[in-house]
Coordinates of C-alpha atoms in Angstrom, one line a residue:
M823 CA -0.2 -4.4 -33.9
T824 CA -3.0 -6.2 -36.0
R825 CA -6.5 -6.4 -34.2
K826 CA -7.5 -9.6 -32.9
T827 CA -10.9 -11.2 -35.6
G828 CA -13.9 -10.6 -34.4
A829 CA -12.0 -8.9 -31.0
K830 CA -15.4 -6.4 -29.3
R831 CA -13.9 -2.8 -28.9
I832 CA -14.0 -1.5 -26.0
N833 CA -12.4 2.5 -24.5
L834 CA -10.7 2.3 -20.9
A835 CA -10.8 5.8 -18.2
L836 CA -7.7 5.0 -15.8
Q837 CA -8.5 7.3 -12.7
G838 CA -4.6 8.5 -10.5
G839 CA -4.9 7.2 -7.2
G840 CA -1.9 6.3 -6.1
A841 CA -0.3 3.6 -5.1
H842 CA -3.4 2.1 -5.5
G843 CA -2.8 2.1 -9.6
A844 CA -1.0 -1.3 -9.4
F845 CA -4.7 -2.9 -8.5
T846 CA -5.2 -0.3 -13.0
W847 CA -2.0 -2.5 -13.6
G848 CA -4.1 -6.4 -12.9
V849 CA -6.5 -5.3 -14.6
V850 CA -5.3 -4.3 -17.8
D851 CA -3.0 -6.8 -17.3
A852 CA -6.1 -9.4 -17.3
L853 CA -7.6 -7.3 -19.8
L854 CA -5.4 -8.1 -22.9
A855 CA -4.4 -11.7 -21.6
D856 CA -8.2 -13.0 -21.8
G857 CA -7.2 -11.4 -26.1
R858 CA -11.4 -10.5 -26.6
L859 CA -11.6 -7.3 -26.5
A860 CA -9.4 -4.3 -28.9
I861 CA -9.3 -1.3 -27.1
D862 CA -9.5 1.9 -29.2
G863 CA -8.3 4.5 -26.6
V864 CA -7.0 5.4 -23.7
T865 CA -8.1 8.4 -20.8
G866 CA -6.0 8.8 -17.5
A867 CA -4.7 11.2 -15.0
S868 CA -1.5 11.6 -13.1
A869 CA -0.4 8.2 -11.8
G870 CA -3.5 6.9 -14.5
A871 CA -1.8 8.6 -17.2
M872 CA 1.6 6.5 -17.1
N873 CA -0.6 3.2 -17.2
A874 CA -2.0 5.0 -20.5
V875 CA 1.3 5.9 -21.9
M876 CA 2.8 2.2 -20.3
L877 CA 0.0 0.7 -22.1
A878 CA -0.2 2.4 -25.4
D879 CA 3.8 2.2 -26.2
G880 CA 3.9 -1.4 -25.2
L881 CA 1.6 -2.0 -27.5
A882 CA 2.4 0.1 -30.5
E883 CA 6.2 -1.8 -29.8
G884 CA 4.9 -5.6 -30.2
G885 CA 1.4 -6.2 -29.2
P886 CA -0.9 -7.2 -25.8
E887 CA 2.4 -9.2 -24.3
A888 CA 4.9 -6.6 -25.3
A889 CA 2.7 -4.4 -23.5
R890 CA 2.3 -6.8 -20.1
R891 CA 5.5 -6.5 -19.7
R892 CA 6.0 -2.2 -19.9
L893 CA 3.6 -2.6 -17.6
A894 CA 5.0 -5.1 -15.5
A895 CA 8.8 -3.8 -15.3
F896 CA 7.2 -0.1 -14.8
W897 CA 5.0 -1.0 -11.7
K898 CA 8.7 -3.2 -10.4
A899 CA 11.4 0.1 -11.2
V900 CA 8.8 2.7 -9.4
S901 CA 7.9 0.2 -5.9
V902 CA 10.9 1.0 -3.0
D903 CA 12.7 -2.2 -4.3
G904 CA 12.7 -1.6 -8.2
G905 CA 16.2 0.3 -7.8
L906 CA 15.4 4.1 -9.1
G907 CA 18.1 6.9 -7.1
P908 CA 17.6 8.7 -5.2
A909 CA 16.3 11.3 -6.9
Q910 CA 13.7 9.8 -8.5
R911 CA 13.0 7.9 -5.7
R912 CA 11.7 9.8 -3.9
V913 CA 9.5 12.1 -6.9
V914 CA 7.9 8.7 -7.4
D915 CA 7.5 8.1 -3.4
R916 CA 5.6 11.5 -4.1
L917 CA 3.6 10.8 -6.8
L918 CA 2.1 7.1 -5.6
A919 CA 1.5 9.5 -2.8
A920 CA 3.7 8.2 -0.8
M921 CA 4.0 10.3 2.5
P922 CA 6.6 9.6 6.2
Y923 CA 4.0 7.3 8.6
E924 CA 1.4 9.5 10.8
G925 CA 2.7 10.1 14.3
S926 CA 6.5 10.6 12.7
P927 CA 9.4 12.9 13.1
M928 CA 9.9 12.9 9.5
Q929 CA 6.0 13.8 9.1
A930 CA 6.2 16.6 11.1
W931 CA 9.2 17.6 9.5
F932 CA 7.4 17.5 5.9
E933 CA 4.4 18.9 6.2
T934 CA 6.1 21.7 7.8
M935 CA 8.5 22.2 4.7
Q936 CA 5.7 22.1 2.3
N937 CA 2.9 24.6 4.9
L938 CA 6.4 27.4 4.8
F939 CA 7.7 26.3 2.0
S940 CA 7.0 25.6 -2.5
P941 CA 8.3 24.5 -4.9
Y942 CA 9.7 27.7 -5.9
D943 CA 11.3 27.7 -2.9
L944 CA 12.4 24.5 -2.4
N945 CA 13.5 23.4 -6.3
P946 CA 14.8 26.5 -8.0
F947 CA 16.1 24.5 -10.6
D948 CA 13.0 23.0 -11.5
L949 CA 14.4 19.5 -11.0
N950 CA 12.2 16.5 -12.1
P951 CA 13.8 13.2 -12.1
L952 CA 10.6 12.4 -13.5
E953 CA 11.8 13.3 -16.5
D954 CA 14.1 10.2 -16.6
L955 CA 12.1 8.2 -15.8
I956 CA 9.5 8.5 -18.4
H957 CA 12.5 8.0 -21.1
R958 CA 13.5 5.0 -19.9
F959 CA 9.9 3.4 -21.1
V960 CA 9.0 5.2 -23.1
D961 CA 9.1 6.0 -27.3
F962 CA 7.5 8.8 -27.7
D963 CA 8.4 9.0 -31.5
R964 CA 7.0 5.4 -31.5
L965 CA 3.6 6.5 -29.6
T966 CA 2.7 9.2 -31.5
A967 CA 3.0 7.7 -34.6
Y968 CA 0.7 4.3 -34.1
K969 CA -2.3 5.0 -35.1
A970 CA -4.3 1.8 -33.6
I971 CA -5.6 3.5 -30.5
E972 CA -6.0 6.5 -29.1
V973 CA -4.7 8.2 -26.0
F974 CA -6.0 11.1 -24.2
V975 CA -3.4 12.3 -20.9
A976 CA -5.6 14.7 -18.8
A977 CA -3.8 18.3 -17.0
T978 CA -5.2 21.1 -15.4
N979 CA -4.4 24.8 -17.0
V980 CA -3.0 26.1 -14.3
T981 CA -4.3 30.2 -15.0
T982 CA -7.6 29.2 -16.3
G983 CA -8.1 26.7 -14.6
R984 CA -10.2 24.2 -17.3
L985 CA -9.0 20.7 -18.3
A986 CA -6.4 20.6 -20.7
L987 CA -5.9 17.0 -23.0
F988 CA -3.0 16.1 -25.0
S989 CA -3.9 13.8 -27.6
R990 CA -1.4 11.1 -29.1
E991 CA -0.6 13.1 -31.4
R992 CA 0.6 15.9 -29.0
L993 CA 1.5 13.0 -26.5
S994 CA 6.0 14.6 -24.7
C995 CA 7.5 13.5 -21.4
K996 CA 6.2 17.3 -20.8
A997 CA 2.2 16.3 -20.9
V998 CA 2.9 13.3 -18.6
M999 CA 4.6 14.7 -16.3
A1000 CA 1.9 17.8 -16.7
S1001 CA -0.5 14.8 -16.3
A1002 CA 1.6 14.2 -12.2
C1003 CA 2.0 17.5 -11.4
L1004 CA 1.5 18.5 -8.0
P1005 CA 1.9 22.4 -6.4
T1006 CA 3.0 21.1 -3.8
M1007 CA 6.4 19.6 -5.3
F1008 CA 7.2 20.8 -8.7
K1009 CA 7.0 24.0 -10.0
A1010 CA 4.4 24.4 -12.9
V1011 CA 4.9 22.1 -15.5
E1012 CA 5.4 24.8 -18.6
I1013 CA 4.4 23.6 -22.2
D1014 CA 4.4 25.7 -25.1
G1015 CA 4.3 29.1 -22.3
V1016 CA 1.0 27.3 -20.9
P1017 CA 1.6 25.9 -17.3
Y1018 CA -0.2 22.6 -16.2
W1019 CA -0.5 20.8 -12.9
D1020 CA -2.0 17.5 -12.6
G1021 CA -4.6 16.4 -14.3
G1022 CA -6.8 14.5 -11.5
Y1023 CA -7.5 17.9 -10.6
I1024 CA -10.8 18.5 -13.3
G1025 CA -10.2 15.4 -15.1
N1026 CA -10.1 11.9 -13.4
P1027 CA -10.0 10.6 -15.0
P1028 CA -12.0 11.8 -18.4
I1029 CA -14.0 10.6 -20.3
F1030 CA -15.9 12.5 -23.4
P1031 CA -12.7 12.8 -26.0
L1032 CA -13.5 9.4 -26.3
F1033 CA -17.0 9.7 -27.9
R1034 CA -15.8 10.8 -31.4
A1035 CA -12.3 9.4 -31.5
T1036 CA -13.0 6.1 -31.3
E1037 CA -15.2 4.0 -33.3
A1038 CA -16.2 1.9 -29.3
E1039 CA -19.0 3.4 -27.4
D1040 CA -18.3 1.1 -23.9
V1041 CA -16.7 2.6 -21.9
L1042 CA -14.8 0.2 -18.7
L1043 CA -14.5 3.2 -16.0
V1044 CA -10.8 1.6 -14.0
Q1045 CA -11.7 3.7 -10.5
I1046 CA -9.2 3.9 -7.1
N1047 CA -10.9 6.6 -5.6
P1048 CA -13.8 5.4 -3.9
V1049 CA -17.1 7.8 -4.0
I1050 CA -18.5 6.0 -0.9
R1051 CA -16.2 5.8 2.8
M1052 CA -19.0 5.0 5.5
E1053 CA -15.9 5.6 8.0
V1054 CA -16.1 9.6 8.9
P1055 CA -11.8 10.9 9.1
T1056 CA -11.2 12.2 11.9
S1057 CA -6.8 12.5 12.0
A1058 CA -5.8 15.7 10.1
R1059 CA -4.4 13.7 7.2
D1060 CA -7.5 11.6 6.9
I1061 CA -9.3 14.6 6.4
A1062 CA -7.5 15.7 3.2
N1063 CA -7.3 12.8 2.1
R1064 CA -10.6 12.2 1.4
I1065 CA -11.1 15.7 0.8
N1066 CA -8.3 14.7 -1.9
E1067 CA -11.0 11.9 -2.8
I1068 CA -14.3 13.6 -3.3
T1069 CA -12.4 16.8 -5.7
F1070 CA -11.0 14.3 -8.0
N1071 CA -14.4 12.3 -8.9
S1072 CA -16.2 15.7 -8.9
S1073 CA -15.4 16.2 -12.8
L1074 CA -16.4 12.2 -12.7
Q1075 CA -19.7 12.2 -11.5
A1076 CA -20.8 15.5 -13.6
E1077 CA -19.5 13.6 -16.6
M1078 CA -21.3 10.7 -15.9
R1079 CA -24.6 12.6 -15.0
A1080 CA -24.0 13.9 -18.7
I1081 CA -23.0 10.7 -20.2
E1082 CA -26.6 8.7 -18.5
F1083 CA -29.1 11.8 -20.5
V1084 CA -27.1 12.0 -23.8
S1085 CA -27.6 8.5 -23.5
R1086 CA -31.0 8.4 -23.1
L1087 CA -31.7 11.5 -25.1
V1088 CA -30.2 9.2 -27.9
G1089 CA -32.3 5.5 -27.4
E1090 CA -35.5 7.6 -27.6
G1091 CA -34.8 8.9 -30.5
K1092 CA -34.5 12.4 -29.3
L1093 CA -30.8 13.5 -30.3
P1094 CA -29.0 11.6 -33.4
R1095 CA -26.8 8.7 -33.0
G1096 CA -23.3 8.9 -35.0
R1097 CA -19.8 10.5 -34.7
R1098 CA -20.4 12.6 -37.2
P1099 CA -20.4 17.2 -35.4
G1100 CA -24.2 17.7 -34.3
Q1101 CA -24.8 14.2 -33.5
Y1102 CA -23.7 12.1 -29.5
R1103 CA -22.9 8.5 -28.9
A1104 CA -25.3 6.5 -26.9
V1105 CA -22.1 5.3 -24.5
K1106 CA -22.4 2.4 -22.9
M1107 CA -20.2 2.4 -19.8
H1108 CA -19.0 -0.1 -17.6
R1109 CA -17.1 -0.4 -14.3
I1110 CA -14.3 -1.8 -12.6
A1111 CA -13.8 -0.8 -9.2
L1112 CA -11.3 -0.9 -6.1
S1113 CA -13.4 -0.3 -3.3
D1114 CA -15.5 -3.8 -4.9
S1115 CA -12.3 -5.8 -5.1
V1116 CA -10.8 -5.1 -2.4
T1117 CA -11.3 -4.3 1.7
G1118 CA -9.2 -2.9 3.8
L1119 CA -7.8 -0.4 1.6
T1120 CA -7.6 3.3 3.6
A1121 CA -6.3 6.0 1.1
S1122 CA -3.4 6.4 3.9
S1123 CA -1.5 2.9 2.4
K1124 CA -2.0 4.7 -1.6
S1125 CA 1.5 5.6 0.7
H1126 CA 2.7 2.0 0.5
N1127 CA 5.3 1.2 -2.0
D1128 CA 6.9 -2.4 -1.4
Y1129 CA 6.4 -4.2 -4.5
D1130 CA 4.7 -7.4 -2.7
F1131 CA 2.0 -4.8 -1.9
F1132 CA 2.0 -4.0 -5.9
L1133 CA 2.0 -7.2 -6.8
G1134 CA -1.3 -8.0 -4.7
L1135 CA -3.3 -5.2 -5.9
R1136 CA -2.3 -6.6 -9.1
D1137 CA -3.7 -10.1 -9.0
A1138 CA -6.8 -7.7 -6.5
G1139 CA -7.3 -6.1 -10.5
R1140 CA -6.6 -9.3 -11.9
Q1141 CA -9.3 -11.3 -10.6
A1142 CA -11.6 -8.0 -10.8
A1143 CA -11.4 -8.5 -14.0
E1144 CA -11.9 -12.1 -15.0
A1145 CA -14.9 -11.2 -13.2
F1146 CA -15.7 -8.2 -15.1
L1147 CA -15.2 -10.3 -17.8
K1148 CA -16.8 -13.7 -16.8
T1149 CA -20.3 -12.1 -15.7
H1150 CA -20.4 -9.5 -18.7
Y1151 CA -18.9 -10.0 -21.8
D1152 CA -21.4 -11.0 -23.7
D1153 CA -22.5 -7.1 -22.7
I1154 CA -20.0 -5.1 -24.3
G1155 CA -21.4 -3.5 -27.6
V1156 CA -24.7 -4.1 -26.1
R1157 CA -25.5 -1.7 -23.3
G1158 CA -23.5 -0.6 -20.7
T1159 CA -23.3 -2.9 -17.4
L1160 CA -22.9 0.7 -14.8
D1161 CA -25.8 1.6 -13.7
L1162 CA -26.0 4.8 -13.9
K1163 CA -29.4 6.9 -12.5
A1164 CA -28.2 4.7 -9.5
E1165 CA -24.5 6.2 -9.1
I1166 CA -25.3 9.8 -9.7
S1167 CA -28.9 10.2 -7.8
A1168 CA -29.1 13.3 -5.7
E1169 CA -29.3 11.7 -1.9
G1170 CA -32.3 12.8 0.0
G1171 CA -31.8 13.7 4.2

């Protein structure tokens, strides 16, 4: 792919968030259609990793239009109308946080099985139909050889509890499976003898890998999991979902604190600026948030996986990206538009 002359460079950080990741599809689709931004790098975890590799391999295959087609085909396939086989359908439903409707007999059965048995009991042969789905859409030989965009996929090292990053050169189907490995459904994905779980536990998404890997100092975060929910969860399911949201945002909040601190010191001339060892980047953060764009979504709506629901989220993502570009395009490369001080300030009381 040849970069468009005069395009502004930017990095993307894509959160995982179940079916709500269709919003990210819409955001990326609008950015590609607009054509004024050159995507230097992208990071993602879990479903965000899926969006990231679909974007990157689409660009590798044929540029922005191919990437748009790839994302559209992927989200069509993972919908209930997409024609997946029964085994793949069950896997994708879980990846998208699908659960039986609350109060149904199926939900009671599912939760009982989940509490009593592990995937080592229920899936002794470690069958993972997700592998076939990923191979269907991504050519990893092409992607790893494509140097126009840097890609980082996050996973959790089960043994150490630390973040594991798979860069473009190390990407494989196993790496993406590891990033989306739900420990209640699958055995840990082993790569070179190391077991991995879902990357959302440790980095959702990680931002720091982009700082020295690309020329861009602007990072656009597409945030799916809300930081704030005004309603207090009362059902067991909603409480669990809110705990997951808080957990999956905690590493992001920590990174924002570090970015604000370092960028402030660079701006004050107290730290040297650059990409070499011992130098630091003055990162300019931007954000497009699902919670700012769509009302009425809940943690439970992450389980909705019909294509019309995806299309609604895609359209909302497109509109949010178009509004962002209209308001903040001139800021890119100049200043951040996400108020990090307000974002990380401790609440009183």
